[in-house]
C-alpha cells in the first residue's frame, strides 16, 4: 500500500514537471510550491528564562536581542530576526561557572585597584617621613659631635639636644607603627592579588571546557539559544548575533573580523565571509531539500538519544 502511494506521488511530480516545461504561468506556481526562500520573512524568537544574577531585565534583554537580530538582513534590507513572544525559538540567559568567576574577578579587580590607590599615597607619605627623620637624625648627630669636640655643650644647648632626641624617638615610634600598618596593608594587597590570580586561573580552565559564550541548540524541530556570559554590552550583542547566525543556518568561518568567527570578539558588523555565508543560507530550497534536512536532524537526534540510553544502562 505504501509503495503504491509513493508511485502515485512520483507520477504526480512527473506530471507537474512536464507541465512546468510547457506552461510558464504554471511553472511559476510550481516554483512557489516546490521552492521556498528561507529569508523571505523574518525568523522569530522569544525570550525564555533570565537568571536574576545577570541583573538584566526582560525589556532590556528584548532590546539587546532585537539589536543583535537587526544585524542580519536579507537582500531587501529586512531584518531576518524578529521578536515574537509566542515564538518557539526561545533565548535564555543561563548563569554558569564562567559568569560567576567573571563577576568575582571584576569584584577583586576593583578591590585590588582601590587597595593600590590607597597604598600608593600612604607608602609615598611614609617614605617622605622616613627621609625627613633620617635628615633630622643626621643633623642631631652632627650637633652632638660638634659639642663633644668642644668638651661639652652649655646647659641651654644640652637641653635643646635632649628635646630634639625625644622628638626623634617619638617620630621613630610613629614610623614603626606606620611601617607595621603598611606591612599589613601590603600583605592584604598581596593576598588579594593571589586570590585574583587563582580566580583568573579557574576562569581560564572553565573557558577550556566551555569555549563558547552562547549556544544554538536544535533537537529535531525544537530549537533554543542559551547565553552563558554577559561581560559587556558589545560582547553580549556579538554573542546574540553569532548564535542567531547559527539559527539562520550559518556556520563558523576563520575570519577573526567575522561575527561567525568561533572565538569571542566584539564584532558587530558582518564581514564579507559572513555575508557570503548568509547568502548561501538564504538560497532558495526545494521542499525535498527541507524534508531531507529535517529527516537528517531527526535521525541524528534519535542516534544521540539511543547513545544516551545505552550509556546510562
JSON list of C-alpha atoms in Angstrom, two decimals, residues 34-262:
[
{"chain": "A", "resi": 34, "resn": "UNK", "atom": "CA", "xyz": [8.31, 23.42, -4.58]},
{"chain": "A", "resi": 35, "resn": "UNK", "atom": "CA", "xyz": [10.86, 26.11, -3.78]},
{"chain": "A", "resi": 36, "resn": "UNK", "atom": "CA", "xyz": [10.94, 28.28, -0.67]},
{"chain": "A", "resi": 37, "resn": "UNK", "atom": "CA", "xyz": [13.10, 31.25, 0.27]},
{"chain": "A", "resi": 38, "resn": "UNK", "atom": "CA", "xyz": [14.15, 30.89, 3.95]},
{"chain": "A", "resi": 39, "resn": "UNK", "atom": "CA", "xyz": [14.94, 34.62, 4.13]},
{"chain": "A", "resi": 40, "resn": "UNK", "atom": "CA", "xyz": [11.72, 35.90, 2.55]},
{"chain": "A", "resi": 41, "resn": "UNK", "atom": "CA", "xyz": [10.28, 36.57, 6.02]},
{"chain": "A", "resi": 42, "resn": "UNK", "atom": "CA", "xyz": [11.94, 37.07, 9.42]},
{"chain": "A", "resi": 43, "resn": "UNK", "atom": "CA", "xyz": [12.69, 34.16, 11.73]},
{"chain": "A", "resi": 44, "resn": "UNK", "atom": "CA", "xyz": [11.05, 34.90, 15.06]},
{"chain": "A", "resi": 45, "resn": "UNK", "atom": "CA", "xyz": [12.45, 34.48, 18.55]},
{"chain": "A", "resi": 46, "resn": "UNK", "atom": "CA", "xyz": [11.07, 34.82, 22.06]},
{"chain": "A", "resi": 47, "resn": "UNK", "atom": "CA", "xyz": [12.69, 35.43, 25.45]},
{"chain": "A", "resi": 48, "resn": "UNK", "atom": "CA", "xyz": [12.76, 32.47, 27.82]},
{"chain": "A", "resi": 49, "resn": "UNK", "atom": "CA", "xyz": [14.37, 32.28, 31.27]},
{"chain": "A", "resi": 50, "resn": "UNK", "atom": "CA", "xyz": [16.72, 35.01, 32.50]},
{"chain": "A", "resi": 51, "resn": "UNK", "atom": "CA", "xyz": [18.75, 34.12, 35.59]},
{"chain": "A", "resi": 52, "resn": "UNK", "atom": "CA", "xyz": [18.29, 37.02, 38.06]},
{"chain": "A", "resi": 53, "resn": "UNK", "atom": "CA", "xyz": [22.03, 37.02, 38.85]},
{"chain": "A", "resi": 54, "resn": "UNK", "atom": "CA", "xyz": [22.63, 38.71, 35.48]},
{"chain": "A", "resi": 55, "resn": "UNK", "atom": "CA", "xyz": [20.74, 41.77, 36.78]},
{"chain": "A", "resi": 56, "resn": "UNK", "atom": "CA", "xyz": [19.18, 42.08, 33.33]},
{"chain": "A", "resi": 57, "resn": "UNK", "atom": "CA", "xyz": [15.51, 42.93, 32.88]},
{"chain": "A", "resi": 58, "resn": "UNK", "atom": "CA", "xyz": [13.40, 41.20, 30.25]},
{"chain": "A", "resi": 59, "resn": "UNK", "atom": "CA", "xyz": [12.68, 44.51, 28.48]},
{"chain": "A", "resi": 60, "resn": "UNK", "atom": "CA", "xyz": [16.40, 45.33, 28.31]},
{"chain": "A", "resi": 61, "resn": "UNK", "atom": "CA", "xyz": [17.17, 41.84, 27.02]},
{"chain": "A", "resi": 62, "resn": "UNK", "atom": "CA", "xyz": [14.48, 42.12, 24.35]},
{"chain": "A", "resi": 63, "resn": "UNK", "atom": "CA", "xyz": [16.11, 45.36, 23.18]},
{"chain": "A", "resi": 64, "resn": "UNK", "atom": "CA", "xyz": [19.53, 43.68, 23.10]},
{"chain": "A", "resi": 65, "resn": "UNK", "atom": "CA", "xyz": [18.17, 40.70, 21.16]},
{"chain": "A", "resi": 66, "resn": "UNK", "atom": "CA", "xyz": [16.36, 42.96, 18.68]},
{"chain": "A", "resi": 67, "resn": "UNK", "atom": "CA", "xyz": [19.56, 44.98, 18.18]},
{"chain": "A", "resi": 68, "resn": "UNK", "atom": "CA", "xyz": [21.50, 41.77, 17.52]},
{"chain": "A", "resi": 69, "resn": "UNK", "atom": "CA", "xyz": [18.79, 40.39, 15.24]},
{"chain": "A", "resi": 70, "resn": "UNK", "atom": "CA", "xyz": [18.77, 43.55, 13.11]},
{"chain": "A", "resi": 71, "resn": "UNK", "atom": "CA", "xyz": [22.41, 42.89, 12.17]},
{"chain": "A", "resi": 72, "resn": "UNK", "atom": "CA", "xyz": [21.34, 40.12, 9.80]},
{"chain": "A", "resi": 73, "resn": "UNK", "atom": "CA", "xyz": [19.38, 41.47, 6.81]},
{"chain": "A", "resi": 74, "resn": "UNK", "atom": "CA", "xyz": [18.19, 39.96, 3.52]},
{"chain": "A", "resi": 75, "resn": "UNK", "atom": "CA", "xyz": [18.86, 41.49, 0.11]},
{"chain": "A", "resi": 76, "resn": "UNK", "atom": "CA", "xyz": [15.83, 43.73, 0.57]},
{"chain": "A", "resi": 77, "resn": "UNK", "atom": "CA", "xyz": [17.29, 45.22, 3.77]},
{"chain": "A", "resi": 78, "resn": "UNK", "atom": "CA", "xyz": [14.78, 43.45, 6.02]},
{"chain": "A", "resi": 79, "resn": "UNK", "atom": "CA", "xyz": [15.96, 42.24, 9.42]},
{"chain": "A", "resi": 80, "resn": "UNK", "atom": "CA", "xyz": [15.97, 38.44, 9.42]},
{"chain": "A", "resi": 81, "resn": "UNK", "atom": "CA", "xyz": [15.20, 38.00, 13.12]},
{"chain": "A", "resi": 82, "resn": "UNK", "atom": "CA", "xyz": [12.22, 39.49, 14.88]},
{"chain": "A", "resi": 83, "resn": "UNK", "atom": "CA", "xyz": [10.89, 39.32, 18.43]},
{"chain": "A", "resi": 84, "resn": "UNK", "atom": "CA", "xyz": [7.64, 37.42, 18.89]},
{"chain": "A", "resi": 85, "resn": "UNK", "atom": "CA", "xyz": [6.58, 36.43, 22.43]},
{"chain": "A", "resi": 86, "resn": "UNK", "atom": "CA", "xyz": [4.93, 33.29, 21.00]},
{"chain": "A", "resi": 87, "resn": "UNK", "atom": "CA", "xyz": [7.95, 32.10, 19.01]},
{"chain": "A", "resi": 88, "resn": "UNK", "atom": "CA", "xyz": [9.22, 28.57, 19.71]},
{"chain": "A", "resi": 89, "resn": "UNK", "atom": "CA", "xyz": [12.85, 29.75, 19.38]},
{"chain": "A", "resi": 90, "resn": "UNK", "atom": "CA", "xyz": [13.50, 30.92, 22.95]},
{"chain": "A", "resi": 91, "resn": "UNK", "atom": "CA", "xyz": [16.62, 32.79, 24.05]},
{"chain": "A", "resi": 92, "resn": "UNK", "atom": "CA", "xyz": [17.67, 32.02, 27.63]},
{"chain": "A", "resi": 93, "resn": "UNK", "atom": "CA", "xyz": [20.24, 33.64, 29.91]},
{"chain": "A", "resi": 94, "resn": "UNK", "atom": "CA", "xyz": [21.90, 30.76, 31.79]},
{"chain": "A", "resi": 95, "resn": "UNK", "atom": "CA", "xyz": [24.20, 31.71, 34.67]},
{"chain": "A", "resi": 96, "resn": "UNK", "atom": "CA", "xyz": [27.14, 29.29, 34.72]},
{"chain": "A", "resi": 97, "resn": "UNK", "atom": "CA", "xyz": [30.57, 28.95, 36.32]},
{"chain": "A", "resi": 98, "resn": "UNK", "atom": "CA", "xyz": [32.22, 31.36, 33.89]},
{"chain": "A", "resi": 99, "resn": "UNK", "atom": "CA", "xyz": [29.81, 34.17, 34.68]},
{"chain": "A", "resi": 100, "resn": "UNK", "atom": "CA", "xyz": [30.21, 33.57, 38.40]},
{"chain": "A", "resi": 101, "resn": "UNK", "atom": "CA", "xyz": [34.01, 33.62, 38.13]},
{"chain": "A", "resi": 102, "resn": "UNK", "atom": "CA", "xyz": [33.93, 36.71, 35.91]},
{"chain": "A", "resi": 103, "resn": "UNK", "atom": "CA", "xyz": [31.79, 38.54, 38.49]},
{"chain": "A", "resi": 104, "resn": "UNK", "atom": "CA", "xyz": [34.23, 37.58, 41.25]},
{"chain": "A", "resi": 105, "resn": "UNK", "atom": "CA", "xyz": [37.22, 38.64, 39.13]},
{"chain": "A", "resi": 106, "resn": "UNK", "atom": "CA", "xyz": [35.65, 42.04, 38.44]},
{"chain": "A", "resi": 107, "resn": "UNK", "atom": "CA", "xyz": [34.95, 42.49, 42.15]},
{"chain": "A", "resi": 108, "resn": "UNK", "atom": "CA", "xyz": [38.51, 41.51, 43.12]},
{"chain": "A", "resi": 109, "resn": "UNK", "atom": "CA", "xyz": [39.91, 43.79, 40.42]},
{"chain": "A", "resi": 110, "resn": "UNK", "atom": "CA", "xyz": [38.00, 46.68, 41.95]},
{"chain": "A", "resi": 111, "resn": "UNK", "atom": "CA", "xyz": [39.25, 45.81, 45.44]},
{"chain": "A", "resi": 112, "resn": "UNK", "atom": "CA", "xyz": [42.85, 45.49, 44.23]},
{"chain": "A", "resi": 113, "resn": "UNK", "atom": "CA", "xyz": [42.65, 48.79, 42.37]},
{"chain": "A", "resi": 114, "resn": "UNK", "atom": "CA", "xyz": [41.19, 50.53, 45.43]},
{"chain": "A", "resi": 115, "resn": "UNK", "atom": "CA", "xyz": [43.80, 48.97, 47.72]},
{"chain": "A", "resi": 116, "resn": "UNK", "atom": "CA", "xyz": [46.58, 50.03, 45.37]},
{"chain": "A", "resi": 117, "resn": "UNK", "atom": "CA", "xyz": [45.12, 53.53, 45.18]},
{"chain": "A", "resi": 118, "resn": "UNK", "atom": "CA", "xyz": [45.14, 53.72, 48.97]},
{"chain": "A", "resi": 119, "resn": "UNK", "atom": "CA", "xyz": [48.58, 52.14, 49.34]},
{"chain": "A", "resi": 120, "resn": "UNK", "atom": "CA", "xyz": [50.47, 54.33, 46.89]},
{"chain": "A", "resi": 121, "resn": "UNK", "atom": "CA", "xyz": [49.98, 57.68, 48.70]},
{"chain": "A", "resi": 122, "resn": "UNK", "atom": "CA", "xyz": [50.44, 56.01, 52.10]},
{"chain": "A", "resi": 123, "resn": "UNK", "atom": "CA", "xyz": [53.76, 54.49, 51.01]},
{"chain": "A", "resi": 124, "resn": "UNK", "atom": "CA", "xyz": [54.84, 57.80, 49.48]},
{"chain": "A", "resi": 125, "resn": "UNK", "atom": "CA", "xyz": [53.97, 59.65, 52.71]},
{"chain": "A", "resi": 126, "resn": "UNK", "atom": "CA", "xyz": [55.86, 57.07, 54.77]},
{"chain": "A", "resi": 127, "resn": "UNK", "atom": "CA", "xyz": [58.94, 57.35, 52.57]},
{"chain": "A", "resi": 128, "resn": "UNK", "atom": "CA", "xyz": [58.93, 61.15, 52.88]},
{"chain": "A", "resi": 129, "resn": "UNK", "atom": "CA", "xyz": [58.67, 60.96, 56.67]},
{"chain": "A", "resi": 130, "resn": "UNK", "atom": "CA", "xyz": [61.49, 58.38, 56.83]},
{"chain": "A", "resi": 131, "resn": "UNK", "atom": "CA", "xyz": [63.70, 60.64, 54.70]},
{"chain": "A", "resi": 132, "resn": "UNK", "atom": "CA", "xyz": [62.92, 63.62, 56.97]},
{"chain": "A", "resi": 133, "resn": "UNK", "atom": "CA", "xyz": [63.60, 61.52, 60.06]},
{"chain": "A", "resi": 134, "resn": "UNK", "atom": "CA", "xyz": [66.98, 60.43, 58.70]},
{"chain": "A", "resi": 135, "resn": "UNK", "atom": "CA", "xyz": [67.92, 64.04, 57.96]},
{"chain": "A", "resi": 136, "resn": "UNK", "atom": "CA", "xyz": [66.93, 65.17, 61.49]},
{"chain": "A", "resi": 137, "resn": "UNK", "atom": "CA", "xyz": [68.90, 62.29, 62.98]},
{"chain": "A", "resi": 138, "resn": "UNK", "atom": "CA", "xyz": [71.96, 63.21, 60.92]},
{"chain": "A", "resi": 139, "resn": "UNK", "atom": "CA", "xyz": [71.65, 66.88, 61.98]},
{"chain": "A", "resi": 140, "resn": "UNK", "atom": "CA", "xyz": [71.34, 65.90, 65.65]},
{"chain": "A", "resi": 141, "resn": "UNK", "atom": "CA", "xyz": [74.40, 63.62, 65.45]},
{"chain": "A", "resi": 142, "resn": "UNK", "atom": "CA", "xyz": [76.39, 66.42, 63.82]},
{"chain": "A", "resi": 143, "resn": "UNK", "atom": "CA", "xyz": [75.48, 68.80, 66.65]},
{"chain": "A", "resi": 144, "resn": "UNK", "atom": "CA", "xyz": [76.36, 66.23, 69.32]},
{"chain": "A", "resi": 145, "resn": "UNK", "atom": "CA", "xyz": [79.72, 65.57, 67.66]},
{"chain": "A", "resi": 146, "resn": "UNK", "atom": "CA", "xyz": [80.35, 69.31, 67.47]},
{"chain": "A", "resi": 147, "resn": "UNK", "atom": "CA", "xyz": [79.72, 69.92, 71.17]},
{"chain": "A", "resi": 148, "resn": "UNK", "atom": "CA", "xyz": [81.61, 66.79, 72.14]},
{"chain": "A", "resi": 149, "resn": "UNK", "atom": "CA", "xyz": [84.57, 68.24, 70.24]},
{"chain": "A", "resi": 150, "resn": "UNK", "atom": "CA", "xyz": [84.21, 71.38, 72.33]},
{"chain": "A", "resi": 151, "resn": "UNK", "atom": "CA", "xyz": [84.36, 69.41, 75.55]},
{"chain": "A", "resi": 152, "resn": "UNK", "atom": "CA", "xyz": [80.61, 69.62, 76.18]},
{"chain": "A", "resi": 153, "resn": "UNK", "atom": "CA", "xyz": [77.61, 71.80, 75.40]},
{"chain": "A", "resi": 154, "resn": "UNK", "atom": "CA", "xyz": [76.28, 74.69, 77.51]},
{"chain": "A", "resi": 155, "resn": "UNK", "atom": "CA", "xyz": [73.22, 73.89, 79.61]},
{"chain": "A", "resi": 156, "resn": "UNK", "atom": "CA", "xyz": [70.70, 75.51, 77.26]},
{"chain": "A", "resi": 157, "resn": "UNK", "atom": "CA", "xyz": [72.20, 73.73, 74.19]},
{"chain": "A", "resi": 158, "resn": "UNK", "atom": "CA", "xyz": [72.26, 70.49, 76.10]},
{"chain": "A", "resi": 159, "resn": "UNK", "atom": "CA", "xyz": [68.55, 70.79, 76.87]},
{"chain": "A", "resi": 160, "resn": "UNK", "atom": "CA", "xyz": [67.80, 71.57, 73.21]},
{"chain": "A", "resi": 161, "resn": "UNK", "atom": "CA", "xyz": [69.71, 68.47, 72.12]},
{"chain": "A", "resi": 162, "resn": "UNK", "atom": "CA", "xyz": [67.76, 66.32, 74.63]},
{"chain": "A", "resi": 163, "resn": "UNK", "atom": "CA", "xyz": [64.45, 67.78, 73.39]},
{"chain": "A", "resi": 164, "resn": "UNK", "atom": "CA", "xyz": [65.38, 67.02, 69.78]},
{"chain": "A", "resi": 165, "resn": "UNK", "atom": "CA", "xyz": [66.34, 63.49, 70.74]},
{"chain": "A", "resi": 166, "resn": "UNK", "atom": "CA", "xyz": [62.97, 62.91, 72.49]},
{"chain": "A", "resi": 167, "resn": "UNK", "atom": "CA", "xyz": [61.12, 64.22, 69.41]},
{"chain": "A", "resi": 168, "resn": "UNK", "atom": "CA", "xyz": [63.08, 61.87, 67.18]},
{"chain": "A", "resi": 169, "resn": "UNK", "atom": "CA", "xyz": [62.28, 58.95, 69.47]},
{"chain": "A", "resi": 170, "resn": "UNK", "atom": "CA", "xyz": [58.57, 59.78, 69.21]},
{"chain": "A", "resi": 171, "resn": "UNK", "atom": "CA", "xyz": [58.85, 60.06, 65.42]},
{"chain": "A", "resi": 172, "resn": "UNK", "atom": "CA", "xyz": [60.63, 56.71, 65.30]},
{"chain": "A", "resi": 173, "resn": "UNK", "atom": "CA", "xyz": [57.77, 55.10, 67.25]},
{"chain": "A", "resi": 174, "resn": "UNK", "atom": "CA", "xyz": [55.22, 56.63, 64.85]},
{"chain": "A", "resi": 175, "resn": "UNK", "atom": "CA", "xyz": [57.22, 55.47, 61.85]},
{"chain": "A", "resi": 176, "resn": "UNK", "atom": "CA", "xyz": [57.36, 51.93, 63.22]},
{"chain": "A", "resi": 177, "resn": "UNK", "atom": "CA", "xyz": [53.58, 51.97, 63.66]},
{"chain": "A", "resi": 178, "resn": "UNK", "atom": "CA", "xyz": [53.18, 53.25, 60.10]},
{"chain": "A", "resi": 179, "resn": "UNK", "atom": "CA", "xyz": [55.51, 50.53, 58.83]},
{"chain": "A", "resi": 180, "resn": "UNK", "atom": "CA", "xyz": [53.52, 47.82, 60.63]},
{"chain": "A", "resi": 181, "resn": "UNK", "atom": "CA", "xyz": [50.27, 49.20, 59.23]},
{"chain": "A", "resi": 182, "resn": "UNK", "atom": "CA", "xyz": [51.72, 49.34, 55.72]},
{"chain": "A", "resi": 183, "resn": "UNK", "atom": "CA", "xyz": [53.02, 45.80, 56.06]},
{"chain": "A", "resi": 184, "resn": "UNK", "atom": "CA", "xyz": [49.54, 44.62, 57.00]},
{"chain": "A", "resi": 185, "resn": "UNK", "atom": "CA", "xyz": [48.02, 46.56, 54.11]},
{"chain": "A", "resi": 186, "resn": "UNK", "atom": "CA", "xyz": [50.67, 45.23, 51.74]},
{"chain": "A", "resi": 187, "resn": "UNK", "atom": "CA", "xyz": [50.03, 41.68, 52.96]},
{"chain": "A", "resi": 188, "resn": "UNK", "atom": "CA", "xyz": [46.31, 42.21, 52.38]},
{"chain": "A", "resi": 189, "resn": "UNK", "atom": "CA", "xyz": [47.04, 43.61, 48.92]},
{"chain": "A", "resi": 190, "resn": "UNK", "atom": "CA", "xyz": [49.30, 40.66, 48.06]},
{"chain": "A", "resi": 191, "resn": "UNK", "atom": "CA", "xyz": [46.63, 38.28, 49.33]},
{"chain": "A", "resi": 192, "resn": "UNK", "atom": "CA", "xyz": [44.07, 39.92, 47.06]},
{"chain": "A", "resi": 193, "resn": "UNK", "atom": "CA", "xyz": [46.47, 39.61, 44.14]},
{"chain": "A", "resi": 194, "resn": "UNK", "atom": "CA", "xyz": [46.89, 35.89, 44.92]},
{"chain": "A", "resi": 195, "resn": "UNK", "atom": "CA", "xyz": [43.11, 35.43, 45.10]},
{"chain": "A", "resi": 196, "resn": "UNK", "atom": "CA", "xyz": [42.73, 37.29, 41.82]},
{"chain": "A", "resi": 197, "resn": "UNK", "atom": "CA", "xyz": [45.37, 35.11, 40.15]},
{"chain": "A", "resi": 198, "resn": "UNK", "atom": "CA", "xyz": [43.60, 31.97, 41.38]},
{"chain": "A", "resi": 199, "resn": "UNK", "atom": "CA", "xyz": [40.23, 33.20, 40.10]},
{"chain": "A", "resi": 200, "resn": "UNK", "atom": "CA", "xyz": [41.75, 34.02, 36.72]},
{"chain": "A", "resi": 201, "resn": "UNK", "atom": "CA", "xyz": [43.29, 30.54, 36.55]},
{"chain": "A", "resi": 202, "resn": "UNK", "atom": "CA", "xyz": [39.94, 28.95, 37.40]},
{"chain": "A", "resi": 203, "resn": "UNK", "atom": "CA", "xyz": [38.27, 31.16, 34.81]},
{"chain": "A", "resi": 204, "resn": "UNK", "atom": "CA", "xyz": [40.75, 30.12, 32.13]},
{"chain": "A", "resi": 205, "resn": "UNK", "atom": "CA", "xyz": [40.22, 26.47, 32.99]},
{"chain": "A", "resi": 206, "resn": "UNK", "atom": "CA", "xyz": [36.45, 26.95, 32.73]},
{"chain": "A", "resi": 207, "resn": "UNK", "atom": "CA", "xyz": [36.91, 28.53, 29.31]},
{"chain": "A", "resi": 208, "resn": "UNK", "atom": "CA", "xyz": [38.84, 25.47, 28.12]},
{"chain": "A", "resi": 209, "resn": "UNK", "atom": "CA", "xyz": [35.83, 23.28, 28.81]},
{"chain": "A", "resi": 210, "resn": "UNK", "atom": "CA", "xyz": [33.18, 25.79, 27.69]},
{"chain": "A", "resi": 211, "resn": "UNK", "atom": "CA", "xyz": [34.76, 27.92, 24.94]},
{"chain": "A", "resi": 212, "resn": "UNK", "atom": "CA", "xyz": [31.51, 29.45, 23.70]},
{"chain": "A", "resi": 213, "resn": "UNK", "atom": "CA", "xyz": [29.66, 32.27, 25.46]},
{"chain": "A", "resi": 214, "resn": "UNK", "atom": "CA", "xyz": [26.42, 31.00, 23.95]},
{"chain": "A", "resi": 215, "resn": "UNK", "atom": "CA", "xyz": [24.99, 28.01, 22.11]},
{"chain": "A", "resi": 216, "resn": "UNK", "atom": "CA", "xyz": [22.38, 27.44, 19.46]},
{"chain": "A", "resi": 217, "resn": "UNK", "atom": "CA", "xyz": [20.75, 24.10, 20.24]},
{"chain": "A", "resi": 218, "resn": "UNK", "atom": "CA", "xyz": [18.45, 22.20, 17.92]},
{"chain": "A", "resi": 219, "resn": "UNK", "atom": "CA", "xyz": [16.80, 18.90, 18.76]},
{"chain": "A", "resi": 220, "resn": "UNK", "atom": "CA", "xyz": [14.68, 17.90, 15.79]},
{"chain": "A", "resi": 221, "resn": "UNK", "atom": "CA", "xyz": [12.16, 20.70, 15.35]},
{"chain": "A", "resi": 222, "resn": "UNK", "atom": "CA", "xyz": [12.86, 22.16, 18.80]},
{"chain": "A", "resi": 223, "resn": "UNK", "atom": "CA", "xyz": [15.46, 24.91, 18.95]},
{"chain": "A", "resi": 224, "resn": "UNK", "atom": "CA", "xyz": [16.73, 27.39, 21.50]},
{"chain": "A", "resi": 225, "resn": "UNK", "atom": "CA", "xyz": [19.59, 29.78, 22.16]},
{"chain": "A", "resi": 226, "resn": "UNK", "atom": "CA", "xyz": [21.39, 29.81, 25.51]},
{"chain": "A", "resi": 227, "resn": "UNK", "atom": "CA", "xyz": [23.63, 32.72, 26.51]},
{"chain": "A", "resi": 228, "resn": "UNK", "atom": "CA", "xyz": [26.02, 31.92, 29.34]},
{"chain": "A", "resi": 229, "resn": "UNK", "atom": "CA", "xyz": [28.09, 35.08, 29.60]},
{"chain": "A", "resi": 230, "resn": "UNK", "atom": "CA", "xyz": [27.41, 38.82, 29.83]},
{"chain": "A", "resi": 231, "resn": "UNK", "atom": "CA", "xyz": [30.73, 40.62, 30.19]},
{"chain": "A", "resi": 232, "resn": "UNK", "atom": "CA", "xyz": [29.81, 43.82, 28.35]},
{"chain": "A", "resi": 233, "resn": "UNK", "atom": "CA", "xyz": [27.01, 45.19, 26.20]},
{"chain": "A", "resi": 234, "resn": "UNK", "atom": "CA", "xyz": [29.01, 44.92, 22.97]},
{"chain": "A", "resi": 235, "resn": "UNK", "atom": "CA", "xyz": [30.10, 41.37, 23.75]},
{"chain": "A", "resi": 236, "resn": "UNK", "atom": "CA", "xyz": [26.51, 40.36, 24.52]},
{"chain": "A", "resi": 237, "resn": "UNK", "atom": "CA", "xyz": [25.27, 41.82, 21.22]},
{"chain": "A", "resi": 238, "resn": "UNK", "atom": "CA", "xyz": [28.03, 39.93, 19.39]},
{"chain": "A", "resi": 239, "resn": "UNK", "atom": "CA", "xyz": [27.19, 36.64, 21.14]},
{"chain": "A", "resi": 240, "resn": "UNK", "atom": "CA", "xyz": [23.48, 37.02, 20.39]},
{"chain": "A", "resi": 241, "resn": "UNK", "atom": "CA", "xyz": [24.19, 37.85, 16.74]},
{"chain": "A", "resi": 242, "resn": "UNK", "atom": "CA", "xyz": [26.57, 34.87, 16.50]},
{"chain": "A", "resi": 243, "resn": "UNK", "atom": "CA", "xyz": [24.02, 32.38, 17.83]},
{"chain": "A", "resi": 244, "resn": "UNK", "atom": "CA", "xyz": [21.25, 33.94, 15.73]},
{"chain": "A", "resi": 245, "resn": "UNK", "atom": "CA", "xyz": [23.52, 33.38, 12.73]},
{"chain": "A", "resi": 246, "resn": "UNK", "atom": "CA", "xyz": [23.56, 29.68, 13.58]},
{"chain": "A", "resi": 247, "resn": "UNK", "atom": "CA", "xyz": [19.76, 29.75, 13.86]},
{"chain": "A", "resi": 248, "resn": "UNK", "atom": "CA", "xyz": [19.66, 31.12, 10.29]},
{"chain": "A", "resi": 249, "resn": "UNK", "atom": "CA", "xyz": [21.79, 28.20, 9.12]},
{"chain": "A", "resi": 250, "resn": "UNK", "atom": "CA", "xyz": [25.24, 29.82, 9.10]},
{"chain": "A", "resi": 251, "resn": "UNK", "atom": "CA", "xyz": [28.40, 28.01, 10.18]},
{"chain": "A", "resi": 252, "resn": "UNK", "atom": "CA", "xyz": [31.67, 29.23, 11.69]},
{"chain": "A", "resi": 253, "resn": "UNK", "atom": "CA", "xyz": [34.32, 30.83, 9.48]},
{"chain": "A", "resi": 254, "resn": "UNK", "atom": "CA", "xyz": [38.03, 31.52, 10.02]},
{"chain": "A", "resi": 255, "resn": "UNK", "atom": "CA", "xyz": [37.97, 35.31, 9.70]},
{"chain": "A", "resi": 256, "resn": "UNK", "atom": "CA", "xyz": [38.73, 36.93, 13.12]},
{"chain": "A", "resi": 257, "resn": "UNK", "atom": "CA", "xyz": [36.76, 40.00, 11.98]},
{"chain": "A", "resi": 258, "resn": "UNK", "atom": "CA", "xyz": [33.63, 37.92, 11.41]},
{"chain": "A", "resi": 259, "resn": "UNK", "atom": "CA", "xyz": [30.63, 37.63, 13.68]},
{"chain": "A", "resi": 260, "resn": "UNK", "atom": "CA", "xyz": [30.67, 33.90, 12.90]},
{"chain": "A", "resi": 261, "resn": "UNK", "atom": "CA", "xyz": [34.30, 33.51, 13.99]},
{"chain": "A", "resi": 262, "resn": "UNK", "atom": "CA", "xyz": [34.29, 30.69, 16.61]}
]
